[in-house]
Amino acid sequence: MPLAVARRNRYTMNADGASKGLSLASINQAVVKCEYAVRGALAIRAEELREELTSKAPAAYPFQRIVSCNIGNPQQLGQQPITFFRQVAALTEYPDLLKSEHAAKLFAPDAIARAKTLLAAIGGSTGAYTHSQGIPLIRQNVAKFIEERDGFPADPNDIFLTAGASPGVQLILQTLIAHEDVGIMIPVPQYPLYTASIALFRGNAVPYFLHEEETWGLSVDELARSVADAKKKGLDVRALCVINPGNPTGACLSVENMRKIVDFCHREKLVLLADEVYQTNSYMPKEFPFNSFKKVLKSMGPEYDSVELVSFHSISKGMVGECGRRGGYFECTGVAEDVKEMLYKVASISLCPPAQGQIMVDLMVNPPRAGDASYEQYKSEVDSIYESLKRRAERLAAAFNKLEGVSCQPAQGSMYLFPQITLPPRAIEAARVAKLEPDALYCMELLNATGVCVVPGSGFHQKKGTWHFRSTFLPPENDMDDFIQRISTFHQQFLTRYS
Ligand SMILES: Cc1ncc(COP(=O)(O)O)c(CN[C@@H]2CONC2=O)c1O
């Protein structure tokens, strides 16, 4: 049998000669290898428990409900949507409401006006496909938002609306990974969208380590070490990904640090991927204010005009929290026109991002302003969500730092805490026997004992020999005492069990 046929049969024929079809051996091995811990084993087990809790008597478990702290999904944990946003969403989704005699009683005048403007911009129905790069009017509003935020020009043609930041990140990574020796620099710990997508597109993750003891600081010396190591391995390093504010670390970068990062990309000719989905989740704005990489790059002058920057944003985070609606954008800075045409071509294969996701992007970047009918209510709702997130971040970090053998950096931003846990040797041995990472054993036992679902630090990668877990601080404030008590009690019992 010719070698090529034998090689092909290795994937398509079982030992007994039957076609393998969709089998783990025959499908794309990049699909088999990629991992996404945020919805991995812990989340799957949590869903099993959630179903059992509803089907069996709650007495079957020492808890009555699952608390999903594995995912930054605010509205799953009771956060209310912004009224103005939902009024515009309702009116654009069912335009007949605009004709109702009750409309003026049910909806604010500026919501009615915005809905009419958006419906005109999308040709009358949210059921129609839109422009593949996103509705032009909304891209213009995104550009205005960026100009007002940064003080530098932004071009709507450099902006691509997406079904959340995730597909935007994946489009850019897919475009960058031209062959199997391409390296993409990613922070450790990192949000596993990056490692999963790099694996899916058969690239190579090039880790640079954040310094936990310096509140998860990012050092340019570490960037230089990382890229030198990668080059020694023969990798063709093409891009540097920075998540700011960080996930899972919550760290906010200083302008000085950002300037050094931009200069590093300039010297190494790396595309800078700036994931800024948590840009309004900044809880220490005086000490650690958010600055965009677009602003820092453009403030460094024309010498840096050759730096290629792609900045990502999303409606899933901030005070918006509209995760399920799927909306976001990325802005290309310094990217060649013919490359943007390729990005458009690939974006057009999926036809368009969801119309309601695009509408929510418009509302996020162009909310009610002072003097608008909805402004007071809008500002009150946003401020209330922000202050609550800030309080919960501080409270949970303090609670984690009270636990024996746990140290937790404060959340300067984002929605997560990433405490380091010291695990007894017997727990590490038990994990080895169970074929689990030690922090995964801890998280699984926490879930089975308390119903609290968090993600093991191993799912975000971490410095060798350290163990962490990531928890959101999203449980409602009136549940915080119970939530903290559950974790604290479990933690002490765990240490006793494995002492
Ligand atoms: C840093 C970062 N970038 C991009 C995304 C993707 O967001 P959207 O696709 O929804 O716009 C997330 C989502 N955060 C995940 C989801 O919840 N918990 C997490 O860690 C994120 O944390």
Coordinates of C-alpha atoms and ligand atoms in Angstrom, one line a residue:
M1 CA 0.0 0.0 0.0
P2 CA 1.5 3.4 -1.0
L3 CA 2.8 5.4 2.0
A4 CA 0.5 8.3 1.4
V5 CA -2.6 6.0 1.4
A6 CA -1.3 4.3 4.6
R7 CA -0.7 7.7 6.2
R8 CA -4.2 8.9 5.2
N9 CA -5.8 5.6 6.5
R10 CA -4.1 6.2 9.8
Y11 CA -6.6 9.0 10.3
T12 CA -9.6 7.8 8.5
M13 CA -9.8 4.1 9.0
N14 CA -10.2 2.2 12.3
A15 CA -8.2 -1.0 12.9
D16 CA -11.2 -2.9 11.6
G17 CA -11.2 -0.8 8.4
A18 CA -14.4 1.2 9.3
S19 CA -14.3 4.9 8.6
K20 CA -13.4 6.9 11.7
G21 CA -15.6 9.9 10.9
L22 CA -15.6 12.2 13.9
S23 CA -13.2 10.5 16.3
L24 CA -10.6 12.1 18.6
A25 CA -7.9 10.5 16.4
S26 CA -9.4 11.7 13.1
I27 CA -10.4 15.3 13.9
N28 CA -8.1 18.4 13.9
Q29 CA -5.6 17.7 16.7
A30 CA -5.4 21.4 17.4
V31 CA -9.1 21.2 18.5
V32 CA -8.2 18.3 20.8
K33 CA -5.2 20.0 22.3
C34 CA -6.7 23.5 23.0
E35 CA -8.0 24.2 26.6
Y36 CA -10.2 26.9 28.1
A37 CA -10.2 26.5 31.9
V38 CA -12.9 29.2 32.5
R39 CA -15.5 26.7 31.4
G40 CA -13.4 23.6 32.0
A41 CA -13.8 20.7 34.4
L42 CA -14.8 22.8 37.4
A43 CA -17.6 24.6 35.4
I44 CA -18.8 21.3 34.0
R45 CA -19.0 19.8 37.5
A46 CA -20.8 22.9 38.7
E47 CA -23.4 22.4 36.0
E48 CA -23.9 18.8 37.0
L49 CA -24.4 19.9 40.6
R50 CA -26.8 22.6 39.6
E51 CA -28.9 20.1 37.8
E52 CA -28.8 17.6 40.6
L53 CA -29.8 20.3 43.1
T54 CA -32.9 21.0 41.1
S55 CA -33.7 17.3 40.6
K56 CA -32.7 15.9 44.1
A57 CA -33.7 17.1 47.6
P58 CA -31.2 19.8 48.5
A59 CA -30.4 17.8 51.6
A60 CA -28.2 15.7 49.2
Y61 CA -25.6 18.4 49.4
P62 CA -24.4 20.7 52.2
F63 CA -25.5 23.7 50.1
Q64 CA -28.6 24.8 48.2
R65 CA -27.2 26.6 45.2
I66 CA -24.1 27.0 43.0
V67 CA -22.3 30.3 43.1
S68 CA -20.6 30.7 39.8
C69 CA -17.4 32.7 40.5
N70 CA -15.6 31.0 37.6
I71 CA -16.7 33.5 35.0
G72 CA -17.0 37.3 34.8
N73 CA -20.7 37.1 34.0
P74 CA -22.2 39.9 36.2
Q75 CA -25.9 39.6 35.1
Q76 CA -25.8 35.9 36.0
L77 CA -25.1 37.0 39.6
G78 CA -27.9 39.6 39.8
Q79 CA -26.3 42.7 38.4
Q80 CA -29.1 44.8 36.8
P81 CA -28.8 46.0 33.2
I82 CA -28.7 49.7 32.6
T83 CA -32.2 50.9 32.1
F84 CA -31.5 53.3 29.1
F85 CA -29.6 50.5 27.3
R86 CA -32.5 48.1 27.7
Q87 CA -35.1 50.7 26.6
V88 CA -33.3 51.3 23.4
A89 CA -32.8 47.5 22.9
A90 CA -36.5 46.9 23.4
L91 CA -37.6 49.6 21.0
T92 CA -35.1 48.6 18.3
E93 CA -36.1 44.9 18.7
Y94 CA -39.8 45.7 18.4
P95 CA -40.2 49.0 16.5
D96 CA -44.1 48.8 16.7
L97 CA -43.6 50.0 20.3
L98 CA -42.6 53.4 18.9
K99 CA -46.1 53.7 17.4
S100 CA -47.9 52.8 20.7
E101 CA -49.8 55.6 22.4
H102 CA -48.1 54.3 25.6
A103 CA -44.6 54.7 24.3
A104 CA -44.0 58.1 25.9
K105 CA -45.1 56.7 29.3
L106 CA -43.0 53.6 29.1
F107 CA -39.8 54.9 27.5
A108 CA -37.6 58.0 28.0
P109 CA -37.7 60.5 25.2
D110 CA -33.9 60.1 24.5
A111 CA -34.3 56.4 24.4
I112 CA -37.1 56.8 21.8
A113 CA -34.9 59.2 19.8
R114 CA -31.9 56.9 20.0
A115 CA -33.9 53.9 18.8
K116 CA -35.2 55.8 15.8
T117 CA -31.7 57.0 14.9
L118 CA -30.3 53.4 15.2
L119 CA -33.2 51.9 13.3
A120 CA -32.6 54.3 10.5
A121 CA -28.9 53.5 10.5
I122 CA -29.5 49.7 10.2
G123 CA -32.2 50.1 7.5
G124 CA -35.2 49.5 9.7
S125 CA -34.8 46.0 11.2
T126 CA -32.4 44.3 13.6
G127 CA -33.2 41.1 11.7
A128 CA -31.2 42.2 8.7
Y129 CA -27.6 41.5 8.1
T130 CA -25.5 44.6 8.6
H131 CA -22.2 45.7 7.1
S132 CA -19.6 43.0 7.9
Q133 CA -17.3 45.5 9.6
G134 CA -20.2 46.9 11.6
I135 CA -22.8 49.5 11.1
P136 CA -21.0 52.7 9.9
L137 CA -22.8 55.1 12.2
I138 CA -21.8 53.0 15.2
R139 CA -18.2 52.8 14.0
Q140 CA -18.3 56.6 13.8
N141 CA -19.5 56.8 17.4
V142 CA -16.8 54.4 18.5
A143 CA -14.2 56.6 16.7
K144 CA -15.6 59.7 18.5
F145 CA -15.4 57.8 21.9
I146 CA -11.8 57.0 21.3
E147 CA -10.9 60.5 20.2
E148 CA -12.6 62.0 23.3
R149 CA -11.0 59.4 25.6
D150 CA -7.4 59.7 24.2
G151 CA -7.2 63.1 22.6
F152 CA -5.9 61.6 19.3
P153 CA -7.8 61.0 16.0
A154 CA -9.5 57.8 15.3
D155 CA -10.8 56.6 11.9
P156 CA -14.1 54.6 11.7
N157 CA -12.5 52.5 8.9
D158 CA -9.9 51.3 11.4
I159 CA -12.7 49.9 13.6
F160 CA -14.2 46.5 13.3
L161 CA -17.4 45.7 15.4
T162 CA -17.3 42.1 16.6
A163 CA -19.6 39.6 18.5
G164 CA -17.7 40.3 21.7
A165 CA -13.9 40.8 22.0
S166 CA -13.3 37.1 21.7
P167 CA -13.9 36.7 17.9
G168 CA -11.9 39.9 17.3
V169 CA -8.9 38.5 19.2
Q170 CA -9.2 35.2 17.3
L171 CA -9.4 37.0 14.0
I172 CA -6.2 38.8 14.7
L173 CA -4.4 35.8 16.0
Q174 CA -5.5 33.7 13.1
T175 CA -4.2 36.4 10.7
L176 CA -0.9 36.7 12.6
I177 CA -0.1 32.9 12.8
A178 CA 1.2 32.5 9.3
H179 CA 3.1 29.2 10.0
E180 CA 3.7 26.8 12.8
D181 CA 6.8 28.5 14.0
V182 CA 5.0 31.8 14.8
G183 CA 5.2 32.9 18.5
I184 CA 2.7 35.1 20.3
M185 CA 3.9 36.6 23.6
I186 CA 1.3 36.2 26.3
P187 CA 1.4 37.1 30.0
V188 CA 1.5 34.4 32.7
P189 CA -1.0 34.2 34.3
Q190 CA -3.2 34.9 31.3
Y191 CA -6.8 34.7 30.2
P192 CA -7.0 31.3 28.4
L193 CA -8.7 32.8 25.3
Y194 CA -5.1 33.5 24.2
T195 CA -3.5 30.1 24.8
A196 CA -6.5 28.2 23.5
S197 CA -6.7 30.3 20.3
I198 CA -3.0 30.2 19.7
A199 CA -3.2 26.4 20.0
L200 CA -6.2 26.3 17.7
F201 CA -4.4 28.2 15.0
R202 CA -1.2 26.1 15.5
G203 CA 0.9 28.9 16.8
N204 CA 3.2 28.9 19.8
A205 CA 2.5 30.7 23.1
V206 CA 5.6 32.6 24.3
P207 CA 5.1 33.2 28.0
Y208 CA 6.4 36.2 29.9
F209 CA 5.9 36.1 33.7
L210 CA 4.2 38.9 35.6
H211 CA 5.7 39.6 39.0
E212 CA 3.1 38.7 41.7
E213 CA 5.2 40.3 44.5
E214 CA 5.1 43.6 42.6
T215 CA 1.3 43.6 42.4
W216 CA 1.6 41.6 39.2
G217 CA 3.9 44.1 37.5
L218 CA 5.1 43.6 34.0
S219 CA 8.9 44.1 33.5
V220 CA 10.5 44.8 30.1
D221 CA 13.5 42.8 31.2
E222 CA 11.2 39.8 31.4
L223 CA 9.8 40.6 28.0
A224 CA 13.4 40.7 26.6
R225 CA 14.2 37.3 28.3
S226 CA 11.0 35.8 26.9
V227 CA 11.6 36.9 23.3
A228 CA 15.3 35.8 23.5
D229 CA 14.4 32.4 24.7
A230 CA 11.8 32.0 22.0
K231 CA 14.2 33.1 19.3
K232 CA 16.7 30.5 20.6
K233 CA 14.0 27.9 20.0
G234 CA 13.7 29.1 16.4
L235 CA 10.4 30.8 16.9
D236 CA 9.3 33.7 14.7
V237 CA 7.8 36.0 17.4
R238 CA 5.2 38.2 15.8
A239 CA 3.1 39.9 18.6
L240 CA 2.9 40.8 22.2
C241 CA -0.4 40.5 24.0
V242 CA -1.0 42.7 27.0
I243 CA -4.2 42.6 29.1
N244 CA -4.7 45.9 30.9
P245 CA -6.4 45.9 33.4
G246 CA -5.3 42.3 33.8
N247 CA -7.2 39.1 33.9
P248 CA -6.8 37.2 36.2
T249 CA -4.5 39.7 38.1
G250 CA -6.5 42.9 38.0
A251 CA -3.2 44.9 37.6
C252 CA -3.4 48.3 35.9
L253 CA -0.2 49.4 34.0
S254 CA 1.4 52.8 34.6
V255 CA 2.1 55.1 31.7
E256 CA 5.8 54.7 32.3
N257 CA 5.5 50.9 32.0
M258 CA 3.3 51.2 28.9
R259 CA 5.9 53.5 27.2
K260 CA 8.6 50.9 27.8
I261 CA 6.3 48.2 26.4
V262 CA 5.6 50.3 23.2
D263 CA 9.3 50.9 22.8
F264 CA 10.0 47.2 23.2
C265 CA 7.5 46.4 20.4
H266 CA 9.1 49.1 18.3
R267 CA 12.5 47.6 18.7
E268 CA 11.4 44.0 18.3
K269 CA 9.0 44.8 15.5
L270 CA 6.1 43.1 17.3
V271 CA 2.4 43.8 16.8
L272 CA 1.0 45.0 20.1
L273 CA -2.3 43.4 21.0
A274 CA -3.9 45.6 23.8
D275 CA -6.8 43.8 25.5
E276 CA -8.6 46.7 27.2
V277 CA -12.0 45.1 27.9
Y278 CA -11.8 46.1 31.6
Q279 CA -10.9 49.7 30.9
T280 CA -13.7 51.1 33.1
N281 CA -13.1 48.5 35.8
S282 CA -10.4 50.6 37.5
Y283 CA -11.0 50.8 41.2
M284 CA -8.0 52.8 42.3
P285 CA -8.2 55.6 39.6
K286 CA -5.9 58.0 41.5
E287 CA -3.1 55.5 42.1
F288 CA -3.6 53.2 39.1
P289 CA -5.6 55.1 36.4
F290 CA -6.5 53.4 33.1
N291 CA -4.7 54.8 30.0
S292 CA -5.1 53.2 26.6
F293 CA -2.2 52.0 24.6
K294 CA -3.5 54.1 21.7
K295 CA -3.1 57.2 23.8
V296 CA 0.4 56.2 25.1
L297 CA 1.6 55.2 21.6
K298 CA 0.4 58.4 20.0
S299 CA 1.9 60.5 22.7
M300 CA 5.3 59.1 22.0
G301 CA 5.6 60.9 18.7
P302 CA 6.1 60.1 15.0
E303 CA 9.1 58.0 15.7
Y304 CA 6.7 55.3 16.8
D305 CA 4.2 55.6 14.0
S306 CA 5.5 52.3 12.6
V307 CA 4.2 50.4 15.7
E308 CA 1.2 48.3 14.8
L309 CA -1.4 48.3 17.6
V310 CA -4.7 46.4 17.8
S311 CA -6.9 47.4 20.8
F312 CA -9.9 45.4 21.9
H313 CA -13.0 46.4 23.9
S314 CA -16.3 44.7 24.8
I315 CA -19.8 45.3 26.2
S316 CA -19.3 42.2 28.4
K317 CA -17.4 44.1 31.1
G318 CA -17.2 47.5 32.8
M319 CA -20.6 48.5 34.3
V320 CA -22.4 47.3 31.2
G321 CA -22.0 43.5 31.7
E322 CA -24.1 42.6 28.6
C323 CA -22.0 39.4 28.0
G324 CA -24.7 37.3 26.4
R325 CA -25.6 40.0 23.8
R326 CA -22.2 39.6 22.2
G327 CA -20.8 43.0 21.2
G328 CA -17.3 44.5 21.1
Y329 CA -14.8 46.1 18.7
F330 CA -11.2 46.3 17.9
E331 CA -9.3 49.3 16.5
C332 CA -6.3 48.9 14.2
T333 CA -3.6 51.5 14.5
G334 CA -0.7 51.6 12.0
V335 CA -2.0 48.5 10.2
A336 CA -1.5 48.5 6.4
E337 CA -4.7 49.0 4.3
D338 CA -4.2 45.8 2.3
V339 CA -4.0 43.8 5.6
K340 CA -7.2 45.5 6.9
E341 CA -8.8 44.4 3.6
M342 CA -7.9 40.8 4.5
L343 CA -9.4 41.3 8.0
Y344 CA -12.6 42.6 6.3
K345 CA -12.6 39.6 4.0
V346 CA -12.4 37.1 6.9
A347 CA -14.9 39.1 8.9
S348 CA -17.3 39.0 5.9
I349 CA -17.2 35.2 5.9
S350 CA -19.3 35.3 9.1
L351 CA -21.5 38.0 7.5
C352 CA -21.9 40.4 10.4
P353 CA -21.8 40.7 14.2
P354 CA -25.2 40.6 16.0
A355 CA -27.2 43.7 15.4
Q356 CA -28.2 44.0 19.0
G357 CA -24.6 43.5 20.1
Q358 CA -23.6 46.4 17.8
I359 CA -26.4 48.6 19.2
M360 CA -25.1 47.9 22.7
V361 CA -21.6 49.0 21.6
D362 CA -23.2 52.3 20.5
L363 CA -24.8 52.7 23.8
M364 CA -21.6 51.8 25.7
V365 CA -19.5 54.4 23.8
N366 CA -22.3 57.0 23.4
P367 CA -24.3 56.9 26.6
P368 CA -26.7 59.6 27.8
R369 CA -24.9 62.9 28.6
A370 CA -25.5 65.6 31.1
G371 CA -28.8 67.3 30.3
D372 CA -30.3 64.3 28.5
A373 CA -33.6 63.0 29.9
S374 CA -32.0 59.7 31.0
Y375 CA -28.7 61.0 32.2
E376 CA -29.4 61.2 36.0
Q377 CA -30.8 57.7 36.1
Y378 CA -27.9 56.4 33.8
K379 CA -25.3 58.0 36.0
S380 CA -26.9 56.8 39.2
E381 CA -27.0 53.2 38.0
V382 CA -23.5 53.2 36.7
D383 CA -22.1 54.8 39.8
S384 CA -24.0 52.3 42.0
I385 CA -22.6 49.3 40.1
Y386 CA -19.1 50.7 40.2
E387 CA -19.1 51.5 43.9
S388 CA -20.4 48.0 44.7
L389 CA -17.8 46.3 42.6
K390 CA -15.1 48.3 44.3
R391 CA -16.4 47.4 47.8
R392 CA -16.7 43.7 46.9
A393 CA -13.2 43.7 45.5
E394 CA -11.8 45.1 48.7
R395 CA -13.9 43.0 51.0
L396 CA -13.1 39.7 49.3
A397 CA -9.4 40.4 49.0
A398 CA -9.3 41.2 52.8
A399 CA -11.2 37.9 53.5
F400 CA -8.7 35.9 51.3
N401 CA -5.8 37.5 53.1
K402 CA -7.2 36.3 56.4
L403 CA -7.0 32.7 55.3
E404 CA -4.1 30.6 56.6
G405 CA -1.4 30.3 53.9
V406 CA -3.2 32.6 51.4
S407 CA -1.9 35.9 50.0
C408 CA -4.0 38.0 47.7
Q409 CA -2.9 41.1 45.7
P410 CA -5.6 43.8 45.6
A411 CA -7.7 44.1 42.6
Q412 CA -6.7 47.4 41.0
G413 CA -9.1 46.6 38.2
S414 CA -11.1 43.9 36.3
M415 CA -13.5 41.5 38.0
Y416 CA -11.2 39.0 39.6
L417 CA -8.9 38.1 42.5
F418 CA -6.1 35.6 42.1
P419 CA -4.9 34.6 45.5
Q420 CA -1.8 32.4 46.0
I421 CA -2.5 29.4 48.2
T422 CA 0.1 27.4 50.1
L423 CA -1.0 23.7 49.9
P424 CA 0.2 21.0 52.4
P425 CA 2.4 18.3 50.9
R426 CA -0.3 15.7 51.6
A427 CA -2.7 17.7 49.4
I428 CA -0.1 17.9 46.6
E429 CA 0.4 14.1 46.9
A430 CA -3.4 13.5 46.8
A431 CA -3.6 15.6 43.7
R432 CA -0.8 13.6 42.1
V433 CA -2.7 10.4 42.8
A434 CA -5.9 11.9 41.5
K435 CA -4.0 13.1 38.4
L436 CA -5.1 16.7 39.1
E437 CA -3.1 19.9 39.5
P438 CA -2.9 20.6 43.2
D439 CA -4.9 23.9 42.9
A440 CA -7.5 22.0 40.8
L441 CA -7.9 19.5 43.6
Y442 CA -8.4 22.4 46.0
C443 CA -11.0 24.0 43.7
M444 CA -12.9 20.8 43.1
E445 CA -13.1 20.0 46.8
L446 CA -14.2 23.6 47.4
L447 CA -17.0 23.2 44.8
N448 CA -18.2 19.8 46.2
A449 CA -18.2 21.1 49.8
T450 CA -19.7 24.6 49.3
G451 CA -21.2 25.0 45.8
V452 CA -18.7 27.8 45.1
C453 CA -17.1 27.4 41.6
V454 CA -13.8 29.1 41.0
V455 CA -11.0 28.3 38.5
P456 CA -7.6 26.8 39.5
G457 CA -4.6 29.0 38.8
S458 CA -3.2 26.2 36.6
G459 CA -5.9 27.1 34.1
F460 CA -4.3 30.5 33.7
H461 CA -0.7 29.2 33.8
Q462 CA 1.5 30.3 36.7
K463 CA 5.0 30.4 38.0
K464 CA 6.3 26.8 38.6
G465 CA 5.7 25.7 42.2
T466 CA 3.1 28.3 43.0
W467 CA -0.7 27.5 43.3
H468 CA -3.6 29.9 42.9
F469 CA -7.2 30.1 42.1
R470 CA -9.2 32.8 40.4
S471 CA -12.5 34.0 41.8
T472 CA -14.7 36.8 40.7
F473 CA -16.0 39.3 43.2
L474 CA -19.4 39.3 41.6
P475 CA -21.7 37.6 44.2
P476 CA -24.3 40.2 45.4
E477 CA -23.2 42.2 48.5
N478 CA -26.0 40.8 50.7
D479 CA -24.6 37.3 49.9
M480 CA -21.0 38.2 50.7
D481 CA -21.0 37.2 54.3
D482 CA -22.3 33.7 53.5
F483 CA -20.0 33.4 50.5
I484 CA -16.9 34.4 52.6
Q485 CA -18.0 32.1 55.4
R486 CA -18.4 29.1 53.1
I487 CA -14.9 29.6 51.6
S488 CA -13.3 30.3 55.0
T489 CA -14.8 27.2 56.7
F490 CA -13.9 25.0 53.7
H491 CA -10.3 26.3 53.7
Q492 CA -9.6 25.5 57.3
Q493 CA -11.2 22.0 56.9
F494 CA -9.0 21.4 53.8
L495 CA -5.8 22.3 55.7
T496 CA -6.9 20.1 58.6
R497 CA -7.7 17.2 56.3
Y498 CA -4.4 17.3 54.6
S499 CA -2.2 18.4 57.5
Ligands
LIG1 C1 -9.2 39.8 29.1 C2 -10.5 39.3 28.3 N1 -10.5 39.5 27.0 C3 -11.6 39.2 26.3 C4 -12.7 38.6 26.9 C5 -13.8 38.1 26.0 O1 -14.9 38.9 26.3 P1 -16.2 38.9 25.2 O2 -15.9 37.9 24.1 O3 -17.4 38.5 26.1 O4 -16.3 40.3 24.8 C6 -12.7 38.3 28.3 C7 -13.9 37.7 28.9 N2 -13.7 37.3 30.3 C8 -13.9 35.9 30.6 C9 -15.4 35.5 30.5 O5 -15.7 35.6 32.0 N3 -14.6 35.4 32.7 C10 -13.5 35.6 32.0 O6 -12.3 35.5 32.3 C11 -11.5 38.7 29.0 O7 -11.5 38.6 30.4

